[in-house]
JSON list of C-alpha atoms in Angstrom, two decimals:
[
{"chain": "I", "resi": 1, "resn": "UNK", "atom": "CA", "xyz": [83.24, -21.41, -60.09]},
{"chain": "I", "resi": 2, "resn": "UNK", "atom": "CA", "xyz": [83.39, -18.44, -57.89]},
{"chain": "I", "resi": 3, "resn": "UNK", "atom": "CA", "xyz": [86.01, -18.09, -55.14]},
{"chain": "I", "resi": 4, "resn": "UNK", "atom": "CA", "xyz": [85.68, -19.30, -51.73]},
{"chain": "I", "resi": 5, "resn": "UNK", "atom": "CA", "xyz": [85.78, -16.16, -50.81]},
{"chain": "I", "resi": 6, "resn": "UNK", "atom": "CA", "xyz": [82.57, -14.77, -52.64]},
{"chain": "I", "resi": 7, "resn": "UNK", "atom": "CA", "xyz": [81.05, -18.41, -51.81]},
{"chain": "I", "resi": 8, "resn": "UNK", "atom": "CA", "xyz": [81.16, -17.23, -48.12]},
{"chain": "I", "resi": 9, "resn": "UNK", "atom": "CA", "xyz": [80.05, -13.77, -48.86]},
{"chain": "I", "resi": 10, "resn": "UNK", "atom": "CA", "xyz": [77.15, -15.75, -50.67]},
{"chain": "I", "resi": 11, "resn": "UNK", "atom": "CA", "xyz": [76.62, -18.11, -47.58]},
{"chain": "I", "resi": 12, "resn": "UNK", "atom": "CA", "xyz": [76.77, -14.92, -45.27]},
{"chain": "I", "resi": 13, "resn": "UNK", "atom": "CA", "xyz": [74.30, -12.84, -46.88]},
{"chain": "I", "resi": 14, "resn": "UNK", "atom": "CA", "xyz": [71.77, -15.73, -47.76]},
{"chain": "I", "resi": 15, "resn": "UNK", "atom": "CA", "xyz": [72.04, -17.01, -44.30]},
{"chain": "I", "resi": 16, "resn": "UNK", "atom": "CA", "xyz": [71.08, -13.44, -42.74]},
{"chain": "I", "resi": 17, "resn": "UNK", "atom": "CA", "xyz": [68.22, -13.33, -45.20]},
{"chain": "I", "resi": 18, "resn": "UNK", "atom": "CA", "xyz": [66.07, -16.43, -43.50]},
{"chain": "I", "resi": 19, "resn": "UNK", "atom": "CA", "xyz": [67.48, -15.22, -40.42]},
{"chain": "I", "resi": 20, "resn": "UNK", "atom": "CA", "xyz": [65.79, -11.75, -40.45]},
{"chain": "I", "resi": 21, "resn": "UNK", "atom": "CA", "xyz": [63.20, -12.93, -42.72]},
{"chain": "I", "resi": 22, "resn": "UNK", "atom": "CA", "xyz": [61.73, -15.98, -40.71]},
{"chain": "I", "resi": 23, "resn": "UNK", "atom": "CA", "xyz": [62.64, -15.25, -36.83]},
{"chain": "I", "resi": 24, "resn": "UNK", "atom": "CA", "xyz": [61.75, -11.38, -38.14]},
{"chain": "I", "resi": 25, "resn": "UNK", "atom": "CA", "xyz": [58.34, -12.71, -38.64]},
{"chain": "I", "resi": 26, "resn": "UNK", "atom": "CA", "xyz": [57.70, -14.50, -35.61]},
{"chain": "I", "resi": 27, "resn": "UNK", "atom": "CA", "xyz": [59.24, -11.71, -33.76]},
{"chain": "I", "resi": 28, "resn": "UNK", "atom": "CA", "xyz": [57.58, -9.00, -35.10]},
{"chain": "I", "resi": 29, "resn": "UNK", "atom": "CA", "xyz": [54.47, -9.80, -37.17]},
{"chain": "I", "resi": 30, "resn": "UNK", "atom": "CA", "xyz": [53.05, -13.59, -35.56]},
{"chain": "I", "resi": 31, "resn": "UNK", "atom": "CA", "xyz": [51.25, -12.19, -33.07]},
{"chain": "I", "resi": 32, "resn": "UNK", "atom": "CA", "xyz": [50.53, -8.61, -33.79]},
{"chain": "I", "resi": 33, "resn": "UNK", "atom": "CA", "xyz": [47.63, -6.81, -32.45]},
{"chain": "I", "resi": 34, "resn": "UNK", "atom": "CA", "xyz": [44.67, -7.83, -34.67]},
{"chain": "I", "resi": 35, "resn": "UNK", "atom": "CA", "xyz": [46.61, -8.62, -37.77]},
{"chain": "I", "resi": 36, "resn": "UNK", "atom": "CA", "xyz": [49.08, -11.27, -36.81]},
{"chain": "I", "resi": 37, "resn": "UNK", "atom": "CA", "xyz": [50.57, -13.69, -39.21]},
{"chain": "I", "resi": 38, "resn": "UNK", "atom": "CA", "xyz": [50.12, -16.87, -36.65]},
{"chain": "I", "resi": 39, "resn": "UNK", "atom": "CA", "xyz": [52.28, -20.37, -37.56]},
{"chain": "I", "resi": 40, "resn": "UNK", "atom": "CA", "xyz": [51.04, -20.59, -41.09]},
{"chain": "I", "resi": 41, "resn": "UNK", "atom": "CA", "xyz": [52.69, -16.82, -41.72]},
{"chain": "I", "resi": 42, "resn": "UNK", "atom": "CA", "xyz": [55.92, -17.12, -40.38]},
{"chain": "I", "resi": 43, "resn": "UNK", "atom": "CA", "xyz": [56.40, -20.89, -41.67]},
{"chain": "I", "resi": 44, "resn": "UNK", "atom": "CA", "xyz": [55.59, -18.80, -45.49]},
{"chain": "I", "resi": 45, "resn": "UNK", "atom": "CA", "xyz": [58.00, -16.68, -44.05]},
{"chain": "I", "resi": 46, "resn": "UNK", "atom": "CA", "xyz": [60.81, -19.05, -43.52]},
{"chain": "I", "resi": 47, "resn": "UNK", "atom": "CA", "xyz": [60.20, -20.37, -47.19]},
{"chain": "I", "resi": 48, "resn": "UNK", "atom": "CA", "xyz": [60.42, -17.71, -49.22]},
{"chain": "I", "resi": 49, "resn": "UNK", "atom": "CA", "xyz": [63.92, -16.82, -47.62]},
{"chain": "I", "resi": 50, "resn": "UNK", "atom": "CA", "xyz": [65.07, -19.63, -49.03]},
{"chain": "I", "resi": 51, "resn": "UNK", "atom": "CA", "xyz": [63.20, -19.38, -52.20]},
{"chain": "I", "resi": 52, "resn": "UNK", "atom": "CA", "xyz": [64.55, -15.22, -52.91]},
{"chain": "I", "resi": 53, "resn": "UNK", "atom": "CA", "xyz": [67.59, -16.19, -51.84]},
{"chain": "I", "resi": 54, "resn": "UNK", "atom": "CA", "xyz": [68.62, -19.87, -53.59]},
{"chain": "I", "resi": 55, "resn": "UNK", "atom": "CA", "xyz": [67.52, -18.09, -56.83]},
{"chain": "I", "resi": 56, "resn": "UNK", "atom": "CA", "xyz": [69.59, -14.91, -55.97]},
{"chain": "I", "resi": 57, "resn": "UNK", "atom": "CA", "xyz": [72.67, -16.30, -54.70]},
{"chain": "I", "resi": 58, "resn": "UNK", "atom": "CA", "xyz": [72.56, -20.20, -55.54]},
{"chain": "I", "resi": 59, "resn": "UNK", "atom": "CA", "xyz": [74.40, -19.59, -58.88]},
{"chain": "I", "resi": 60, "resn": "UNK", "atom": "CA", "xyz": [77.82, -18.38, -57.08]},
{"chain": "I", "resi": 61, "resn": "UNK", "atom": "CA", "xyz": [77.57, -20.83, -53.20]},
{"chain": "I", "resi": 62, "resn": "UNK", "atom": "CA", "xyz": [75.06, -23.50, -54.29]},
{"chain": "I", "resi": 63, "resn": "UNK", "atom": "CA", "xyz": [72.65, -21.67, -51.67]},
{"chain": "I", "resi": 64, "resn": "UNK", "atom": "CA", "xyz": [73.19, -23.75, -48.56]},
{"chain": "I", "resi": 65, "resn": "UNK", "atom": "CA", "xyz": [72.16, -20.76, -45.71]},
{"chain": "I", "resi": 66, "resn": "UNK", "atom": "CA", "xyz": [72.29, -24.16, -43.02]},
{"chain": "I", "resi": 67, "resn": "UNK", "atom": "CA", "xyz": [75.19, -25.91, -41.61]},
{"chain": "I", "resi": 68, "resn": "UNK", "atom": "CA", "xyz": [73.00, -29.01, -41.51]},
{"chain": "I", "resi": 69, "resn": "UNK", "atom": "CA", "xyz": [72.63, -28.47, -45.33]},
{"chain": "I", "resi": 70, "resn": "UNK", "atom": "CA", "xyz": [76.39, -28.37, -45.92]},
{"chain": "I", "resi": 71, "resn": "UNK", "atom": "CA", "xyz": [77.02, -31.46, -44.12]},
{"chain": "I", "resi": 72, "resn": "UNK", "atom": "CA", "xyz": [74.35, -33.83, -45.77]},
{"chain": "I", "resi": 73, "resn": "UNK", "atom": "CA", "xyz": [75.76, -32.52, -49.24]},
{"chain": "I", "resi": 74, "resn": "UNK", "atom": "CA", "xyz": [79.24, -33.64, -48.43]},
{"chain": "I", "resi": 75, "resn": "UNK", "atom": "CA", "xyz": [77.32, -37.09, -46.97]},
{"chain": "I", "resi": 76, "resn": "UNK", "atom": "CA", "xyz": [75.50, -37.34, -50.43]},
{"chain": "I", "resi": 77, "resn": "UNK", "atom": "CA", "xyz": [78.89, -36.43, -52.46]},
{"chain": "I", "resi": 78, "resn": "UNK", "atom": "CA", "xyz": [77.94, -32.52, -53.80]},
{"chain": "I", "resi": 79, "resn": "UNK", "atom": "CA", "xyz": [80.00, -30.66, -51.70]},
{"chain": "I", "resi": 80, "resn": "UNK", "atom": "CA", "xyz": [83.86, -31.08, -50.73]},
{"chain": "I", "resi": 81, "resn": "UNK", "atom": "CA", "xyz": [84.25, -31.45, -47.02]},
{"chain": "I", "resi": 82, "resn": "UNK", "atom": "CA", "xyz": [87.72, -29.52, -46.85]},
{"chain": "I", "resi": 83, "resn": "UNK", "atom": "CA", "xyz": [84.88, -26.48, -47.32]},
{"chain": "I", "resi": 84, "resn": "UNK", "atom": "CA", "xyz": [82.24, -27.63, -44.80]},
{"chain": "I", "resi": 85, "resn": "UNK", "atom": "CA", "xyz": [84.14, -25.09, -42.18]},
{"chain": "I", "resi": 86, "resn": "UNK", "atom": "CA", "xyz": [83.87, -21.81, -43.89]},
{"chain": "I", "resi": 87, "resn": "UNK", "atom": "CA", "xyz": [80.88, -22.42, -45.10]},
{"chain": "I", "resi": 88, "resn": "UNK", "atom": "CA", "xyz": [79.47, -22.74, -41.64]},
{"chain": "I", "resi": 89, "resn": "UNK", "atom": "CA", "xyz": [81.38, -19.72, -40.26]},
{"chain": "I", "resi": 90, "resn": "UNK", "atom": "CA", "xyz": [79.74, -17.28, -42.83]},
{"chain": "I", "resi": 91, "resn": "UNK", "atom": "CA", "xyz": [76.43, -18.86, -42.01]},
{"chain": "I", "resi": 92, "resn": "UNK", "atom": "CA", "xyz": [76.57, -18.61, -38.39]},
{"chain": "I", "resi": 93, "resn": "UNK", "atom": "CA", "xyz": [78.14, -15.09, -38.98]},
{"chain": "I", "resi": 94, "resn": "UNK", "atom": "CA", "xyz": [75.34, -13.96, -40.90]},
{"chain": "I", "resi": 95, "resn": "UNK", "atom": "CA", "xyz": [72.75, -15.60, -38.50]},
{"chain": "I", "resi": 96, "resn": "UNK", "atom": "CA", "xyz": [73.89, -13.70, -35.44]},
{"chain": "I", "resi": 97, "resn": "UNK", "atom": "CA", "xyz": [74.65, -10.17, -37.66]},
{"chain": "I", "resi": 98, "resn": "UNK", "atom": "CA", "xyz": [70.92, -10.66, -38.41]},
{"chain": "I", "resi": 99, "resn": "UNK", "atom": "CA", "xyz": [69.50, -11.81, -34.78]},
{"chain": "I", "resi": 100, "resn": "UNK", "atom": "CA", "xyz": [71.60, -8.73, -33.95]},
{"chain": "I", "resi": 101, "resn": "UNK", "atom": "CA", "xyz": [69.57, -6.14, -36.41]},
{"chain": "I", "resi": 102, "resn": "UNK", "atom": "CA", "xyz": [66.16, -7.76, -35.23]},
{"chain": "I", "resi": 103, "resn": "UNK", "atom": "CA", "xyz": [66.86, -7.29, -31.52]},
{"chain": "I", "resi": 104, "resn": "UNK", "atom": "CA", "xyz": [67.37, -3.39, -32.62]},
{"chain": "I", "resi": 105, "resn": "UNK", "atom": "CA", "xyz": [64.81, -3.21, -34.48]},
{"chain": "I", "resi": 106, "resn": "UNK", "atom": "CA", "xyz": [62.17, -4.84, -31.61]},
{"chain": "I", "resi": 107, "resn": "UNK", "atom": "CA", "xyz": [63.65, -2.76, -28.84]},
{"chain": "I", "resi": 108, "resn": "UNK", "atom": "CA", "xyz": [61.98, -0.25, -30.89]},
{"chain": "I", "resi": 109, "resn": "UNK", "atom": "CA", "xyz": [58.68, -1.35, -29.24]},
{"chain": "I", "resi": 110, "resn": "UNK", "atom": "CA", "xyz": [58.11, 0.18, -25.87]},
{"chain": "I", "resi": 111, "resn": "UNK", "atom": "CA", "xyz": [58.03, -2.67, -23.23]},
{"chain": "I", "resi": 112, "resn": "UNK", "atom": "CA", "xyz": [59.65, -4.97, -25.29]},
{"chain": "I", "resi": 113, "resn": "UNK", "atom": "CA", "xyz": [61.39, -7.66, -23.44]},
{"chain": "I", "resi": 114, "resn": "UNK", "atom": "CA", "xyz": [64.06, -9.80, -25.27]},
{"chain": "I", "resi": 115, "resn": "UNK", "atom": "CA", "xyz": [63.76, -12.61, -22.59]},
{"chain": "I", "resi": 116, "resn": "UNK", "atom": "CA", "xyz": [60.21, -12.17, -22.39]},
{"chain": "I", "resi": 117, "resn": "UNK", "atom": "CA", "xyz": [59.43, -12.79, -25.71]},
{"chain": "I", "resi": 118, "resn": "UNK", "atom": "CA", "xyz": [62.00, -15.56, -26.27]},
{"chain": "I", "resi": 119, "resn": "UNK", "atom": "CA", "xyz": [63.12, -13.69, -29.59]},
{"chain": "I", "resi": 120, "resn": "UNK", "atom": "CA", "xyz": [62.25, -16.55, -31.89]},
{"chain": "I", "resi": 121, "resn": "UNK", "atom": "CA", "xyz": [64.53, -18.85, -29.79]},
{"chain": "I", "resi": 122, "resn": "UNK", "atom": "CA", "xyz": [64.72, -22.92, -30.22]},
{"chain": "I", "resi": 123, "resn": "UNK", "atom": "CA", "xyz": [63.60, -24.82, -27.56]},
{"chain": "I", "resi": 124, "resn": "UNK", "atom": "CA", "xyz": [61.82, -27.80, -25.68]},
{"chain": "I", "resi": 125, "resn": "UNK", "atom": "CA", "xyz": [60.17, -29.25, -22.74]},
{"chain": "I", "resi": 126, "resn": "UNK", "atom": "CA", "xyz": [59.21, -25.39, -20.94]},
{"chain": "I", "resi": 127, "resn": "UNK", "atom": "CA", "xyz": [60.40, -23.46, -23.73]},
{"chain": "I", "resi": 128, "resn": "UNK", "atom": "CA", "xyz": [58.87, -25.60, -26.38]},
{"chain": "I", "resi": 129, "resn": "UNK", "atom": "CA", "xyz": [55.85, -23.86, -27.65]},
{"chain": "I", "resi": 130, "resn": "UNK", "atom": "CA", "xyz": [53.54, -27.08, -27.11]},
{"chain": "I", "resi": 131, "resn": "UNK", "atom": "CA", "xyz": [55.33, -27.68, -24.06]},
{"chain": "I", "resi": 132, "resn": "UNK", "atom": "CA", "xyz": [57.01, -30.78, -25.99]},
{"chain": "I", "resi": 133, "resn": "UNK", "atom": "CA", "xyz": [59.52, -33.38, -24.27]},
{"chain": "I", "resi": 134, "resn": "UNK", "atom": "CA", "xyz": [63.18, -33.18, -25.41]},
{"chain": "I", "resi": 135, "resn": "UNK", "atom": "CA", "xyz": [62.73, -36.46, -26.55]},
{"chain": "I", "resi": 136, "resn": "UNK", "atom": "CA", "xyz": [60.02, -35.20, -28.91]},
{"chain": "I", "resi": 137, "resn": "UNK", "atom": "CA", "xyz": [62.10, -32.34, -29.66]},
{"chain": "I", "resi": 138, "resn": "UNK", "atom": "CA", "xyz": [65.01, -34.32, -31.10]},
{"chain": "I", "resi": 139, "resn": "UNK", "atom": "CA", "xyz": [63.01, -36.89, -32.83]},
{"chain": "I", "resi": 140, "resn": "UNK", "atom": "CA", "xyz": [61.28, -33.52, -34.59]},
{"chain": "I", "resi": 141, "resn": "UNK", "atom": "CA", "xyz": [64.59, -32.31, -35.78]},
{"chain": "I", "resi": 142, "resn": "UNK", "atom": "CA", "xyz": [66.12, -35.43, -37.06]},
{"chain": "I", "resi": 143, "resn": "UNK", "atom": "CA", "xyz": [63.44, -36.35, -39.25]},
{"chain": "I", "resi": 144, "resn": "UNK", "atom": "CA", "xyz": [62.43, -33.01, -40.51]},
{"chain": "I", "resi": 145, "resn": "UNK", "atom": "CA", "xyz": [65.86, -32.12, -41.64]},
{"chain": "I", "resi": 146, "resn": "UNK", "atom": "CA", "xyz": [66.37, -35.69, -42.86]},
{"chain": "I", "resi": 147, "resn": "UNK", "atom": "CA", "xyz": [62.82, -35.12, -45.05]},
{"chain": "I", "resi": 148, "resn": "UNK", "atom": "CA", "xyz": [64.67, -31.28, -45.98]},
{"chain": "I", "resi": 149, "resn": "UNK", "atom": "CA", "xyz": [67.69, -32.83, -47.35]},
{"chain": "I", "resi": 150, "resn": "UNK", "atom": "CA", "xyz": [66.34, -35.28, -49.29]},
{"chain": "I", "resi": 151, "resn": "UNK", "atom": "CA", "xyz": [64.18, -32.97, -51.23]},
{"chain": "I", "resi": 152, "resn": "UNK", "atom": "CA", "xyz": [67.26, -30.88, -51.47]},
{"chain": "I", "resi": 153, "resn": "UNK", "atom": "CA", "xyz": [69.18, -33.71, -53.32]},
{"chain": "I", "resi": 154, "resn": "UNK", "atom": "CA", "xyz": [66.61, -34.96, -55.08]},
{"chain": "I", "resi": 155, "resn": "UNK", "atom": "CA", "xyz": [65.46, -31.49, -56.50]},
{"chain": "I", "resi": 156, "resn": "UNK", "atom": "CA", "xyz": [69.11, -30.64, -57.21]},
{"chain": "I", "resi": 157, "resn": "UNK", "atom": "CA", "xyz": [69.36, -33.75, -59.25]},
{"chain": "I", "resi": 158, "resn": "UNK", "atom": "CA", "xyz": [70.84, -33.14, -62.33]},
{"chain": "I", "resi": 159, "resn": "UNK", "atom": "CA", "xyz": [67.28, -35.66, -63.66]},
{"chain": "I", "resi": 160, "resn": "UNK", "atom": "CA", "xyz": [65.61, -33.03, -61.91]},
{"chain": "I", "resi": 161, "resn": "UNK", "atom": "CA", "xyz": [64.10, -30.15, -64.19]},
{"chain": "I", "resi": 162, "resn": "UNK", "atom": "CA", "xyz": [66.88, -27.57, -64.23]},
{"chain": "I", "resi": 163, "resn": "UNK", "atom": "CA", "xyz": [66.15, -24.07, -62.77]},
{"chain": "I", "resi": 164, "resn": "UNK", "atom": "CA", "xyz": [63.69, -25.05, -60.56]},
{"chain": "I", "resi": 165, "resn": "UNK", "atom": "CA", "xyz": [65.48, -26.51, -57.52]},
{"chain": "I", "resi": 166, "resn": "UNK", "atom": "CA", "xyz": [64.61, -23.18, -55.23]},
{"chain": "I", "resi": 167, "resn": "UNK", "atom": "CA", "xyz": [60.84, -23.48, -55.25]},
{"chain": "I", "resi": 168, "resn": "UNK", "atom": "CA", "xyz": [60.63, -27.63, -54.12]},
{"chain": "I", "resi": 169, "resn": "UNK", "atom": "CA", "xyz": [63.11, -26.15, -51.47]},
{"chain": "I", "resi": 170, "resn": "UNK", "atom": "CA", "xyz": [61.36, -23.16, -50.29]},
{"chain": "I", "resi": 171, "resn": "UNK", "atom": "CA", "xyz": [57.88, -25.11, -50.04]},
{"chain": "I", "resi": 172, "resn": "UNK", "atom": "CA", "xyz": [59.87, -28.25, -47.75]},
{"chain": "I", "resi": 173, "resn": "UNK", "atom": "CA", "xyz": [60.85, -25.54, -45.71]},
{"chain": "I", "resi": 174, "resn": "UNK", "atom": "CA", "xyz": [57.00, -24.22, -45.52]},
{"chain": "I", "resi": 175, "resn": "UNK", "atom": "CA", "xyz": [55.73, -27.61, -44.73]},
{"chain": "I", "resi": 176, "resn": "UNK", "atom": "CA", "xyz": [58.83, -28.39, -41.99]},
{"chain": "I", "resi": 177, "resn": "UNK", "atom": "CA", "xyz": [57.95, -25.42, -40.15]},
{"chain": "I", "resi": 178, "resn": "UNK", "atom": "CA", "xyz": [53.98, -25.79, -40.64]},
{"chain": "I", "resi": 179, "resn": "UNK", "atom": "CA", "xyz": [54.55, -28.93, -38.88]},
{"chain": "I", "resi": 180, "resn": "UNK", "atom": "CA", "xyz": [56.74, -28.24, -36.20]},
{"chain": "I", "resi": 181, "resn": "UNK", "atom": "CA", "xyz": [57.07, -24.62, -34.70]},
{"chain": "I", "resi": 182, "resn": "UNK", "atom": "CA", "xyz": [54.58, -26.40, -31.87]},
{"chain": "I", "resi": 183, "resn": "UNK", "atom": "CA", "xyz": [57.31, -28.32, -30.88]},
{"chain": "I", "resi": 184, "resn": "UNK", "atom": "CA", "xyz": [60.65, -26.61, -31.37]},
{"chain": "I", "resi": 185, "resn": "UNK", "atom": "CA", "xyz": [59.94, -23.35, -33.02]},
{"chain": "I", "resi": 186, "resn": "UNK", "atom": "CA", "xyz": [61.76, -25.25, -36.06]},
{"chain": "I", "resi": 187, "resn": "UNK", "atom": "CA", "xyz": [65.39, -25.25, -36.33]},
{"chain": "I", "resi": 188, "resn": "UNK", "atom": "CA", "xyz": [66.38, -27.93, -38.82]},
{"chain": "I", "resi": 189, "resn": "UNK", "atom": "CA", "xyz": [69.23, -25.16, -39.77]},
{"chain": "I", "resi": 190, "resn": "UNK", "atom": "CA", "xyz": [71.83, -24.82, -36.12]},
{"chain": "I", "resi": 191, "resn": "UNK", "atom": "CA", "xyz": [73.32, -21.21, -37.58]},
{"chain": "I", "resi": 192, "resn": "UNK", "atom": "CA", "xyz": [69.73, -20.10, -37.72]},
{"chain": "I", "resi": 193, "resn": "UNK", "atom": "CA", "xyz": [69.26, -21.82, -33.99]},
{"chain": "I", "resi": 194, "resn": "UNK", "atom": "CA", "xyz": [72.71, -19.76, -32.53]},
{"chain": "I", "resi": 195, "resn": "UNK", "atom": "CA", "xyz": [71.67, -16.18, -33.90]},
{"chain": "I", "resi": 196, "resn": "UNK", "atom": "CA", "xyz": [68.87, -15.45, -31.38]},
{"chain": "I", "resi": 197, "resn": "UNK", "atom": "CA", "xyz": [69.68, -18.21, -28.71]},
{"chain": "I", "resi": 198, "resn": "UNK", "atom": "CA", "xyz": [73.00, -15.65, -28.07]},
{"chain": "I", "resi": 199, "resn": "UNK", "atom": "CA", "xyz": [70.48, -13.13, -27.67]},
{"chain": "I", "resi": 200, "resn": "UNK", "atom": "CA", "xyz": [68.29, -14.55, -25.34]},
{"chain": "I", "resi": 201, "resn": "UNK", "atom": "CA", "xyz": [71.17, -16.66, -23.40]},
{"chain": "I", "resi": 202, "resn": "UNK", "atom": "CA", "xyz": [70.55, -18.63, -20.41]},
{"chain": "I", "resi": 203, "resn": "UNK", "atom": "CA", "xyz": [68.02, -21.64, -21.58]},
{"chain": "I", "resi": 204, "resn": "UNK", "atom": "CA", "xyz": [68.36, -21.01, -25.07]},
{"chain": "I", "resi": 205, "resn": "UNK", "atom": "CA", "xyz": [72.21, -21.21, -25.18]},
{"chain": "I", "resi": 206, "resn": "UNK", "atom": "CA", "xyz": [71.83, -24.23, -22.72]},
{"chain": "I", "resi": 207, "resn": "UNK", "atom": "CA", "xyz": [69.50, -25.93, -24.95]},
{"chain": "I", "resi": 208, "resn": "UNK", "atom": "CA", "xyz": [71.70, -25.30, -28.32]},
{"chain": "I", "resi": 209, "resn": "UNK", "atom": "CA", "xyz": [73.16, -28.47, -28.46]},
{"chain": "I", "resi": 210, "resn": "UNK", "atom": "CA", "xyz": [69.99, -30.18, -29.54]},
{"chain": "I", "resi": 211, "resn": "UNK", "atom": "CA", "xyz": [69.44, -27.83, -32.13]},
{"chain": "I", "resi": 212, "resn": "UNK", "atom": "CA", "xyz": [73.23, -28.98, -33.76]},
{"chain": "I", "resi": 213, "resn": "UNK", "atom": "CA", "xyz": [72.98, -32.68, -33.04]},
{"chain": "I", "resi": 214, "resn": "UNK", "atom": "CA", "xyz": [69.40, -33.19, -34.16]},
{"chain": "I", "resi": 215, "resn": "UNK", "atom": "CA", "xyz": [69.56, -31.30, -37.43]},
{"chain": "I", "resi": 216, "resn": "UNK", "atom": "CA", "xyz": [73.56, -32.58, -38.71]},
{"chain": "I", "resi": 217, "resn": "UNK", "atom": "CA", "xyz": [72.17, -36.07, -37.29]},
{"chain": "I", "resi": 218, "resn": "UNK", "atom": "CA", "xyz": [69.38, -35.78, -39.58]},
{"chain": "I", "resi": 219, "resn": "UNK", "atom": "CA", "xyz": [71.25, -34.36, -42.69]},
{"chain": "I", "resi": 220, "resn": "UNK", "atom": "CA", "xyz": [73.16, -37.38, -42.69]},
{"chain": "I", "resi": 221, "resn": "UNK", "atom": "CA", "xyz": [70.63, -39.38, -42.17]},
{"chain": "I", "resi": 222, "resn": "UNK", "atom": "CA", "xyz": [68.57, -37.87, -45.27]},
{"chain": "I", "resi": 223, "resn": "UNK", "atom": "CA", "xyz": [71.49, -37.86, -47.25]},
{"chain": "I", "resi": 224, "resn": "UNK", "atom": "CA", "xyz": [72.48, -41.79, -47.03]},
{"chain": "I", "resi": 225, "resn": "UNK", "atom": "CA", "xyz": [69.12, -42.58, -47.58]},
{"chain": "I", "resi": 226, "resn": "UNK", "atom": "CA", "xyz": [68.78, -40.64, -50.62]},
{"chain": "I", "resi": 227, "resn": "UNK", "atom": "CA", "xyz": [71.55, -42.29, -52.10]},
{"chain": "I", "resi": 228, "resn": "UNK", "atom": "CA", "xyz": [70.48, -45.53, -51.51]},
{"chain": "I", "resi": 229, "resn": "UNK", "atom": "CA", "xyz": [67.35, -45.09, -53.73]},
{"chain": "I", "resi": 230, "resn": "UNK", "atom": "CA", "xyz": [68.97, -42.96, -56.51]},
{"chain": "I", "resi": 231, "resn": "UNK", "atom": "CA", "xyz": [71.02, -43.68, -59.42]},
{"chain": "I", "resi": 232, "resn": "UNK", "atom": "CA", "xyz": [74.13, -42.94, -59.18]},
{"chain": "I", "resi": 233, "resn": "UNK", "atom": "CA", "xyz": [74.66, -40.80, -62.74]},
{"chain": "I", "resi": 234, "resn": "UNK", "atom": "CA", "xyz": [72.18, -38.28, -60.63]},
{"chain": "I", "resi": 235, "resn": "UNK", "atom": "CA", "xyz": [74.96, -37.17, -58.20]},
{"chain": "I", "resi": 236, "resn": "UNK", "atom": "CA", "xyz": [76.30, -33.97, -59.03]},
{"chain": "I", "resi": 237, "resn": "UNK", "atom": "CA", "xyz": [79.83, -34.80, -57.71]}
]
């Protein structure tokens, strides 16, 4: 097993990828002039971070790139929980390091307004895309990520075909955001929530919590009931 260390630099890097991959795509390709991407594009885009990066870097952290992950695999008994904490460091790290090269990168557009454009930020009620209640926001989150984590343990299984864990994972992700950037943008993943909400500050750092609760709520949630329905020789503990 590779260091803790290199496991962070793993977390880091992978965690910067969805970052500037999926909020790079709502930010700068959804709604281009004539040729934007839309939801369907930047929900692709938000699964094929995952899906580059769990095959590149999976091998040496166990490709987590989400607090929320790290906590439902200590709750279904793959990960140790003395490690939850620098695990979630390096991917908050790399979350804002990346919100930080999109915002350069946009200013690059005349007129662009951070603010304005809401940079990709989490919200609900009046910054909720569909204008949806918080209520409906945190309902979103919890069961999405709960859904996310139990494909995660189930396609990490060691039943599970070996080598293909990253794609099952990469297409949840799809689906999760295909069904939900109306409502919250899609978190289900708080480093990838703090990144641009410190760019955007005022409603988007006020509105943070949800996008911690909801998701690490969820992740637990997922993860007990995913153990309740498997056998127990599947855990990889």
């Amino acid at each position: 097993m590779s260091s803790l260390g290199k496991r962070c630099g793993a977390e880091f890097f992978g965690t910067f990828w969805l970052v500037l991959g999926g909020c790079g795509a709502a930010v700068l390709a959804a709604g281009f002039p004539g040729l934007g991407i839309g939801f369907a594009g930047v929900a692709l885009a938000f699964g094929l971070t995952v899906l580059t990066m769990a095959f590149a870097v999976g091998h040496i952290s166990g490709g987590h790139f989400n607090p929320a992950v790290t906590v439902g695999l200590v709750a279904g008994g793959r990960f140790p929980a003395r490690e939850v904490a620098p695990y979630v460091v390096a991917q908050v790290l790399g979350a804002i390091v990346a919100a930080a090269v999109l915002a350069a990168i946009a200013n690059g557009q005349p007129g662009f307004d951070l603010q304005g454009s809401r940079f990709a930020a989490n919200g609900y009620g009046e910054y909720s895309p569909g204008k949806y209640s918080m209520l409906a926001a945190l309902l979103t989150e919890v069961v999405l990520t709960a859904g996310f984590i139990f494909v995660i343990l189930g396609a990490t299984s060691k039943r599970a075909p070996a080598g293909f864990a990253a794609i099952p994972i990469g297409l949840a992700l799809t689906l999760i955001h295909l069904i939900s950037i109306p409502v919250t943008n899609t978190s289900v993943n708080p480093a990838r929530s703090t990144g641009p909400a410190l760019f955007v500050g005022g409603w988007a750092l006020e509105q943070l919590w949800l996008f911690w609760v909801a998701p690490i709520a969820g992740a637990i949630i997922g993860a007990i009931a995913y153990r309740l329905i498997s056998e127990p020789e599947q855990e990889r503990g």
